[in-house]
Each structure stands twice: as C-alpha cells, then as structure tokens.
PDB file of C-alpha atoms in Angstrom:
ATOM      1  CA  MET Z   1       4.099 -15.943 -34.533  1.00 83.00           C
ATOM      2  CA  GLN Z   2       7.896 -15.853 -34.046  1.00 88.00           C
ATOM      3  CA  LEU Z   3       8.103 -18.739 -31.626  1.00 93.00           C
ATOM      4  CA  LYS Z   4       7.137 -22.460 -31.119  1.00 95.00           C
ATOM      5  CA  HIS Z   5       6.561 -24.377 -28.001  1.00 96.00           C
ATOM      6  CA  VAL Z   6       9.331 -27.113 -27.578  1.00 97.00           C
ATOM      7  CA  ALA Z   7       9.102 -28.757 -24.208  1.00 97.00           C
ATOM      8  CA  GLN Z   8       8.047 -28.433 -20.571  1.00 97.00           C
ATOM      9  CA  ALA Z   9       8.847 -30.007 -17.214  1.00 98.00           C
ATOM     10  CA  ASN Z  10       8.430 -29.526 -13.393  1.00 98.00           C
ATOM     11  CA  LEU Z  11      10.898 -27.019 -11.834  1.00 98.00           C
ATOM     12  CA  PRO Z  12      10.940 -27.070  -7.985  1.00 97.00           C
ATOM     13  CA  THR Z  13      12.265 -23.792  -6.583  1.00 96.00           C
ATOM     14  CA  ALA Z  14      12.746 -22.230  -3.200  1.00 95.00           C
ATOM     15  CA  TRP Z  15       9.194 -20.674  -3.634  1.00 95.00           C
ATOM     16  CA  GLY Z  16       7.356 -23.719  -4.911  1.00 96.00           C
ATOM     17  CA  CYS Z  17       7.117 -25.924  -7.937  1.00 97.00           C
ATOM     18  CA  PHE Z  18       6.834 -24.016 -11.175  1.00 98.00           C
ATOM     19  CA  THR Z  19       6.426 -25.537 -14.704  1.00 98.00           C
ATOM     20  CA  ILE Z  20       9.208 -24.498 -16.961  1.00 98.00           C
ATOM     21  CA  VAL Z  21       8.173 -24.170 -20.585  1.00 98.00           C
ATOM     22  CA  GLY Z  22      10.745 -23.898 -23.440  1.00 98.00           C
ATOM     23  CA  PHE Z  23      10.205 -21.939 -26.521  1.00 97.00           C
ATOM     24  CA  GLU Z  24      12.325 -21.576 -29.692  1.00 96.00           C
ATOM     25  CA  GLU Z  25      12.550 -18.719 -32.149  1.00 94.00           C
ATOM     26  CA  ILE Z  26      11.515 -20.129 -35.567  1.00 95.00           C
ATOM     27  CA  ALA Z  27      13.841 -17.967 -37.551  1.00 93.00           C
ATOM     28  CA  THR Z  28      17.036 -18.162 -35.294  1.00 92.00           C
ATOM     29  CA  GLY Z  29      16.688 -21.179 -33.090  1.00 94.00           C
ATOM     30  CA  LYS Z  30      17.296 -19.001 -30.079  1.00 93.00           C
ATOM     31  CA  ASP Z  31      15.585 -20.220 -26.863  1.00 96.00           C
ATOM     32  CA  HIS Z  32      13.498 -18.595 -24.209  1.00 96.00           C
ATOM     33  CA  ALA Z  33      11.575 -19.929 -21.276  1.00 98.00           C
ATOM     34  CA  ALA Z  34       8.603 -19.272 -19.084  1.00 98.00           C
ATOM     35  CA  LEU Z  35       8.122 -20.358 -15.528  1.00 98.00           C
ATOM     36  CA  VAL Z  36       4.379 -20.954 -14.880  1.00 98.00           C
ATOM     37  CA  PHE Z  37       2.863 -21.208 -11.342  1.00 98.00           C
ATOM     38  CA  GLY Z  38      -0.532 -22.597 -10.690  1.00 97.00           C
ATOM     39  CA  ASP Z  39      -3.554 -22.566 -12.966  1.00 96.00           C
ATOM     40  CA  ILE Z  40      -3.288 -19.735 -15.530  1.00 97.00           C
ATOM     41  CA  SER Z  41      -6.385 -20.687 -17.452  1.00 93.00           C
ATOM     42  CA  GLY Z  42      -9.641 -18.676 -17.276  1.00 89.00           C
ATOM     43  CA  ASP Z  43     -10.451 -15.017 -17.701  1.00 88.00           C
ATOM     44  CA  ALA Z  44      -8.826 -13.583 -14.599  1.00 93.00           C
ATOM     45  CA  PRO Z  45      -5.638 -11.542 -15.518  1.00 96.00           C
ATOM     46  CA  VAL Z  46      -2.498 -13.427 -14.779  1.00 97.00           C
ATOM     47  CA  LEU Z  47       0.311 -11.813 -12.810  1.00 97.00           C
ATOM     48  CA  THR Z  48       3.210 -11.778 -15.249  1.00 97.00           C
ATOM     49  CA  ARG Z  49       6.839 -10.594 -15.113  1.00 95.00           C
ATOM     50  CA  ILE Z  50       9.057 -10.271 -18.150  1.00 95.00           C
ATOM     51  CA  HIS Z  51      12.594 -10.860 -16.879  1.00 94.00           C
ATOM     52  CA  SER Z  52      15.400 -10.122 -19.334  1.00 93.00           C
ATOM     53  CA  GLU Z  53      18.372 -12.432 -18.976  1.00 94.00           C
ATOM     54  CA  CYS Z  54      21.185 -10.996 -16.909  1.00 93.00           C
ATOM     55  CA  LEU Z  55      23.910 -13.469 -16.089  1.00 96.00           C
ATOM     56  CA  THR Z  56      25.910 -11.087 -13.943  1.00 95.00           C
ATOM     57  CA  GLY Z  57      22.914 -10.179 -11.815  1.00 93.00           C
ATOM     58  CA  ASP Z  58      20.853 -13.471 -11.995  1.00 95.00           C
ATOM     59  CA  ALA Z  59      23.616 -15.950 -11.322  1.00 95.00           C
ATOM     60  CA  LEU Z  60      26.779 -13.991 -10.360  1.00 95.00           C
ATOM     61  CA  PHE Z  61      25.106 -11.682  -7.662  1.00 93.00           C
ATOM     62  CA  SER Z  62      26.310  -8.518  -9.278  1.00 92.00           C
ATOM     63  CA  LEU Z  63      25.217  -5.271  -7.500  1.00 93.00           C
ATOM     64  CA  ARG Z  64      25.787  -3.078 -10.594  1.00 89.00           C
ATOM     65  CA  CYS Z  65      22.055  -3.643 -11.476  1.00 87.00           C
ATOM     66  CA  ASP Z  66      18.833  -4.646  -9.764  1.00 86.00           C
ATOM     67  CA  CYS Z  67      18.148  -7.726 -12.031  1.00 89.00           C
ATOM     68  CA  GLY Z  68      18.832 -10.567  -9.566  1.00 92.00           C
ATOM     69  CA  PHE Z  69      16.835  -8.876  -6.926  1.00 92.00           C
ATOM     70  CA  GLN Z  70      13.954  -8.405  -9.372  1.00 92.00           C
ATOM     71  CA  LEU Z  71      14.104 -12.122 -10.391  1.00 96.00           C
ATOM     72  CA  GLU Z  72      13.908 -13.363  -6.890  1.00 95.00           C
ATOM     73  CA  ALA Z  73      11.207 -10.919  -5.837  1.00 95.00           C
ATOM     74  CA  ALA Z  74       9.065 -11.704  -8.903  1.00 96.00           C
ATOM     75  CA  LEU Z  75       9.183 -15.512  -8.401  1.00 97.00           C
ATOM     76  CA  LYS Z  76       8.408 -14.946  -4.632  1.00 96.00           C
ATOM     77  CA  GLN Z  77       5.381 -12.781  -5.500  1.00 96.00           C
ATOM     78  CA  ILE Z  78       4.009 -15.005  -8.128  1.00 97.00           C
ATOM     79  CA  ALA Z  79       4.234 -17.955  -5.906  1.00 97.00           C
ATOM     80  CA  LYS Z  80       2.492 -15.978  -3.038  1.00 96.00           C
ATOM     81  CA  GLU Z  81      -0.235 -15.098  -5.303  1.00 95.00           C
ATOM     82  CA  GLY Z  82      -0.713 -18.680  -6.209  1.00 96.00           C
ATOM     83  CA  ARG Z  83      -0.690 -18.335 -10.101  1.00 97.00           C
ATOM     84  CA  GLY Z  84       1.407 -16.381 -12.525  1.00 98.00           C
ATOM     85  CA  ILE Z  85       4.067 -16.419 -15.205  1.00 98.00           C
ATOM     86  CA  LEU Z  86       7.709 -15.284 -15.316  1.00 98.00           C
ATOM     87  CA  ILE Z  87       9.052 -15.001 -18.899  1.00 97.00           C
ATOM     88  CA  TYR Z  88      12.822 -15.520 -18.963  1.00 97.00           C
ATOM     89  CA  HIS Z  89      13.662 -13.418 -21.973  1.00 93.00           C
ATOM     90  CA  ARG Z  90      17.032 -14.490 -23.268  1.00 94.00           C
ATOM     91  CA  GLN Z  91      18.260 -11.086 -24.543  1.00 91.00           C
ATOM     92  CA  GLU Z  92      21.297 -10.512 -22.449  1.00 92.00           C
ATOM     93  CA  GLY Z  93      22.550  -6.953 -21.846  1.00 87.00           C
ATOM     94  CA  ARG Z  94      19.370  -5.463 -23.421  1.00 85.00           C
ATOM     95  CA  ASN Z  95      20.125  -7.809 -26.346  1.00 91.00           C
ATOM     96  CA  ILE Z  96      23.772  -6.863 -27.033  1.00 93.00           C
ATOM     97  CA  GLY Z  97      25.132 -10.128 -25.600  1.00 93.00           C
ATOM     98  CA  LEU Z  98      27.428 -10.806 -22.626  1.00 95.00           C
ATOM     99  CA  LEU Z  99      30.832  -9.793 -24.118  1.00 96.00           C
ATOM    100  CA  ASN Z 100      29.423  -6.458 -25.323  1.00 95.00           C
ATOM    101  CA  LYS Z 101      27.779  -6.032 -21.863  1.00 93.00           C
ATOM    102  CA  ILE Z 102      31.166  -6.547 -20.240  1.00 96.00           C
ATOM    103  CA  ARG Z 103      32.676  -4.003 -22.750  1.00 96.00           C
ATOM    104  CA  ALA Z 104      29.801  -1.648 -21.725  1.00 93.00           C
ATOM    105  CA  TYR Z 105      30.634  -2.224 -18.075  1.00 94.00           C
ATOM    106  CA  ALA Z 106      34.258  -1.190 -18.822  1.00 96.00           C
ATOM    107  CA  LEU Z 107      33.057   2.114 -20.389  1.00 95.00           C
ATOM    108  CA  GLN Z 108      30.778   2.737 -17.279  1.00 92.00           C
ATOM    109  CA  ASP Z 109      33.802   2.209 -15.145  1.00 93.00           C
ATOM    110  CA  LYS Z 110      35.368   5.166 -17.034  1.00 93.00           C
ATOM    111  CA  GLY Z 111      32.341   7.461 -16.293  1.00 91.00           C
ATOM    112  CA  PHE Z 112      29.805   6.671 -19.059  1.00 91.00           C
ATOM    113  CA  ASP Z 113      26.294   5.859 -18.029  1.00 87.00           C
ATOM    114  CA  THR Z 114      24.450   2.618 -19.241  1.00 84.00           C
ATOM    115  CA  VAL Z 115      22.887   4.310 -22.206  1.00 87.00           C
ATOM    116  CA  GLU Z 116      26.074   6.165 -23.285  1.00 90.00           C
ATOM    117  CA  ALA Z 117      28.078   2.985 -23.020  1.00 90.00           C
ATOM    118  CA  ASN Z 118      25.702   1.079 -25.361  1.00 89.00           C
ATOM    119  CA  GLU Z 119      25.731   3.923 -27.810  1.00 92.00           C
ATOM    120  CA  GLN Z 120      29.629   4.077 -27.654  1.00 94.00           C
ATOM    121  CA  LEU Z 121      29.544   0.494 -28.789  1.00 94.00           C
ATOM    122  CA  GLY Z 122      27.280   1.268 -31.692  1.00 94.00           C
ATOM    123  CA  PHE Z 123      24.037  -0.065 -30.200  1.00 93.00           C
ATOM    124  CA  ALA Z 124      20.692   1.584 -29.235  1.00 88.00           C
ATOM    125  CA  ALA Z 125      20.067   2.242 -25.605  1.00 84.00           C
ATOM    126  CA  ASP Z 126      17.772  -0.856 -25.539  1.00 84.00           C
ATOM    127  CA  GLU Z 127      17.878  -3.507 -28.406  1.00 88.00           C
ATOM    128  CA  ARG Z 128      15.325  -5.881 -26.868  1.00 85.00           C
ATOM    129  CA  ASP Z 129      12.317  -7.280 -28.845  1.00 88.00           C
ATOM    130  CA  PHE Z 130       9.312  -7.586 -26.388  1.00 89.00           C
ATOM    131  CA  THR Z 131       6.996  -8.890 -29.106  1.00 90.00           C
ATOM    132  CA  LEU Z 132       8.598 -12.246 -28.502  1.00 92.00           C
ATOM    133  CA  CYS Z 133       6.988 -12.135 -24.995  1.00 94.00           C
ATOM    134  CA  ALA Z 134       3.607 -11.446 -26.494  1.00 94.00           C
ATOM    135  CA  ASP Z 135       4.026 -14.607 -28.633  1.00 95.00           C
ATOM    136  CA  ILE Z 136       4.988 -16.642 -25.498  1.00 96.00           C
ATOM    137  CA  LEU Z 137       1.793 -15.400 -23.616  1.00 96.00           C
ATOM    138  CA  THR Z 138      -0.310 -16.335 -26.681  1.00 95.00           C
ATOM    139  CA  LEU Z 139       1.182 -19.804 -26.801  1.00 96.00           C
ATOM    140  CA  LEU Z 140       0.393 -20.156 -23.060  1.00 97.00           C
ATOM    141  CA  GLY Z 141      -3.249 -19.189 -23.844  1.00 95.00           C
ATOM    142  CA  VAL Z 142      -3.065 -15.880 -21.825  1.00 96.00           C
ATOM    143  CA  SER Z 143      -4.344 -12.603 -23.186  1.00 91.00           C
ATOM    144  CA  GLN Z 144      -5.029 -10.522 -20.101  1.00 95.00           C
ATOM    145  CA  ILE Z 145      -2.336  -9.801 -17.478  1.00 96.00           C
ATOM    146  CA  ARG Z 146      -1.181  -7.697 -14.621  1.00 96.00           C
ATOM    147  CA  LEU Z 147       2.393  -6.831 -15.442  1.00 94.00           C
ATOM    148  CA  LEU Z 148       5.114  -6.649 -12.874  1.00 94.00           C
ATOM    149  CA  THR Z 149       7.290  -3.932 -14.330  1.00 89.00           C
ATOM    150  CA  ASN Z 150       8.787  -0.428 -14.028  1.00 86.00           C
ATOM    151  CA  ASN Z 151       9.334  -0.213 -17.832  1.00 86.00           C
ATOM    152  CA  PRO Z 152       6.587   1.539 -19.895  1.00 86.00           C
ATOM    153  CA  GLU Z 153       8.084   0.172 -23.066  1.00 85.00           C
ATOM    154  CA  LYS Z 154       7.091  -3.305 -22.093  1.00 88.00           C
ATOM    155  CA  ILE Z 155       3.480  -2.136 -21.608  1.00 90.00           C
ATOM    156  CA  LYS Z 156       3.423  -0.337 -24.931  1.00 91.00           C
ATOM    157  CA  VAL Z 157       4.829  -3.241 -26.943  1.00 90.00           C
ATOM    158  CA  LEU Z 158       2.675  -5.886 -25.391  1.00 94.00           C
ATOM    159  CA  GLU Z 159      -0.476  -3.859 -25.828  1.00 94.00           C
ATOM    160  CA  GLN Z 160       0.457  -3.156 -29.465  1.00 94.00           C
ATOM    161  CA  SER Z 161       0.928  -7.011 -29.768  1.00 93.00           C
ATOM    162  CA  GLY Z 162      -2.684  -7.646 -28.586  1.00 93.00           C
ATOM    163  CA  ILE Z 163      -2.011  -8.415 -24.872  1.00 95.00           C
ATOM    164  CA  LYS Z 164      -4.479  -6.627 -22.521  1.00 94.00           C
ATOM    165  CA  ILE Z 165      -2.704  -5.149 -19.469  1.00 95.00           C
ATOM    166  CA  LEU Z 166      -5.157  -4.491 -16.729  1.00 94.00           C
ATOM    167  CA  GLN Z 167      -2.661  -3.292 -14.057  1.00 92.00           C
ATOM    168  CA  ARG Z 168       0.976  -2.269 -13.801  1.00 91.00           C
ATOM    169  CA  VAL Z 169       2.442  -3.775 -10.601  1.00 91.00           C
ATOM    170  CA  PRO Z 170       5.703  -1.998  -9.603  1.00 86.00           C
ATOM    171  CA  LEU Z 171       8.763  -4.049  -8.750  1.00 83.00           C
ATOM    172  CA  GLU Z 172      11.142  -1.841  -6.914  1.00 77.00           C
ATOM    173  CA  VAL Z 173      13.943  -3.841  -5.194  1.00 78.00           C
ATOM    174  CA  GLY Z 174      17.590  -3.980  -5.141  1.00 65.00           C
ATOM    175  CA  GLU Z 175      18.623  -0.344  -4.868  1.00 77.00           C
ATOM    176  CA  ASN Z 176      22.229  -0.096  -3.416  1.00 80.00           C
ATOM    177  CA  PRO Z 177      25.217   2.271  -3.570  1.00 81.00           C
ATOM    178  CA  ASN Z 178      26.687   0.321  -6.551  1.00 69.00           C
ATOM    179  CA  ASN Z 179      23.762   0.850  -8.840  1.00 67.00           C
ATOM    180  CA  GLU Z 180      22.591   4.322  -7.952  1.00 71.00           C
ATOM    181  CA  HIS Z 181      23.757   5.934 -11.199  1.00 63.00           C
ATOM    182  CA  TYR Z 182      22.409   3.025 -13.214  1.00 63.00           C
ATOM    183  CA  LEU Z 183      18.952   3.307 -11.737  1.00 66.00           C
ATOM    184  CA  GLU Z 184      18.884   7.100 -12.096  1.00 71.00           C
ATOM    185  CA  THR Z 185      19.781   6.665 -15.814  1.00 66.00           C
ATOM    186  CA  LYS Z 186      16.884   4.165 -16.230  1.00 63.00           C
ATOM    187  CA  VAL Z 187      14.569   6.839 -14.843  1.00 65.00           C
ATOM    188  CA  ASN Z 188      16.024   9.957 -16.453  1.00 63.00           C
ATOM    189  CA  LYS Z 189      16.926   8.592 -19.854  1.00 53.00           C
ATOM    190  CA  MET Z 190      14.669   5.449 -20.343  1.00 59.00           C
ATOM    191  CA  GLY Z 191      11.598   6.692 -18.519  1.00 59.00           C
ATOM    192  CA  HIS Z 192      11.518   3.800 -16.080  1.00 66.00           C
ATOM    193  CA  LEU Z 193       8.893   4.199 -13.271  1.00 62.00           C
ATOM    194  CA  LEU Z 194      10.874   4.109 -10.148  1.00 58.00           C
ATOM    195  CA  HIS Z 195      10.888   6.041  -6.841  1.00 67.00           C
ATOM    196  CA  LEU Z 196      14.551   6.112  -5.828  1.00 70.00           C
ATOM    197  CA  HIS Z 197      15.561   6.886  -2.318  1.00 67.00           C
ATOM    198  CA  HIS Z 198      19.143   8.074  -2.451  1.00 55.00           C
ATOM    199  CA  GLY Z 199      20.598  11.524  -3.168  1.00 47.00           C
ATOM    200  CA  ASN Z 200      18.560  14.418  -4.384  1.00 38.00           C
ATOM    201  CA  CYS Z 201      17.441  13.009  -7.669  1.00 37.00           C
ATOM    202  CA  ASN Z 202      13.913  14.071  -8.575  1.00 35.00           C
ATOM    203  CA  CYS Z 203      13.002  10.542  -9.822  1.00 34.00           C
ATOM    204  CA  ASN Z 204       9.222  10.416  -9.012  1.00 31.00           C
ATOM    205  CA  HIS Z 205       8.139  10.089 -12.720  1.00 27.00           C
TER     206      HIS Z 205
END
C-alpha cells in the first residue's frame, strides 16, 4: 500500500454533494483525492473515473485537450447514477509536471505531437502510475468497478493490481478543432479507444 487516508469532508458541487477524501503517498507526501457520491458499499460494481490532474484543462478551460470536458461529464454521470467515485490523480501532464507540460506545449506549437514532445523532453509518452488508484479504491473498500475510460492502460494496471473491472464505460466528449491532432495521437500512438468524428482518420480501434 503506497497511500494512507488523511481526511474527508462534504463537497457540494453543481451536480450534487460529494464526499472529498484526501490521501497521501507514504513515501513522498504527495496528495491525491477521491470524490465519492452516494453509498459505494456492497457488492455491486461502482462507476469509477480516474481523472489525471490537468490544470490547463480542468481550471483554465483549455481546448488543447479533452480533460476539462471529461472531468465535468464524469462528475455529472456519477451523480446521475446516484453512486460512484472520481479519483483525482495528481500527476499533472502525464506526471511530467506543469512546467514541463508547458514546455511540451511549446514543442507542439512547433509541430511535434504530444508523444514526440514528451520524448523530446526526455520523458516516456506516459509517466503516470495507476497502481496508486488501485490503492485508493482498496482504501475506499471497493474491489469491483465499472470504469469510465478510453485508456486501456488504466484497465490493465488496475486489473493487475487486484481491481475487478466488470465494464468499460466510454467517455467521449470535448472534441474540437484545437485538439484534433492531440486526440488522433492518443488513438494512433497510445491505443486510446476513441471514435473521432473529424477528418478522414481511421480511428475506430
């Protein structure tokens, strides 16, 4: 177990009142959070979203990605269902940090795609550690989920960590002219399960 439970409180939102639960990485002191809606106890699989921190998309309304759109859609869907979890995974920029993410954006402005930009900076295409999310689910007492995701890597890592995923629920929102190339790269280079609607890209993977 890489994490410990630290604190929790009520968090009223536009979609209803969630409980925000704070966790701390034991080795580093880095913090993460989960937003829990309704009663997640029992054997029924819990609708769950792992949302990686994206300051530019979540808080600054960037159209370069689909992150802010996904965050809002996931919270809305969880609240509509009446029970669920959104893990706010604080690994900004696929865990390269905000400043390196801005450096990556500058490279993308010069024509590199999102994978190439990370690699130009000396990082892997995706530096995130999703085993932390499995620990959060375990601490919340949840072992069976329906995962809101387009990313097969999340499914693979969670299942390897002992979380049973009974269904993948697609989350396809936020496509716009500013993130066309970004989304195409996620499909073609990172294997994301998206059905894009623009251009002639054969993206039905």
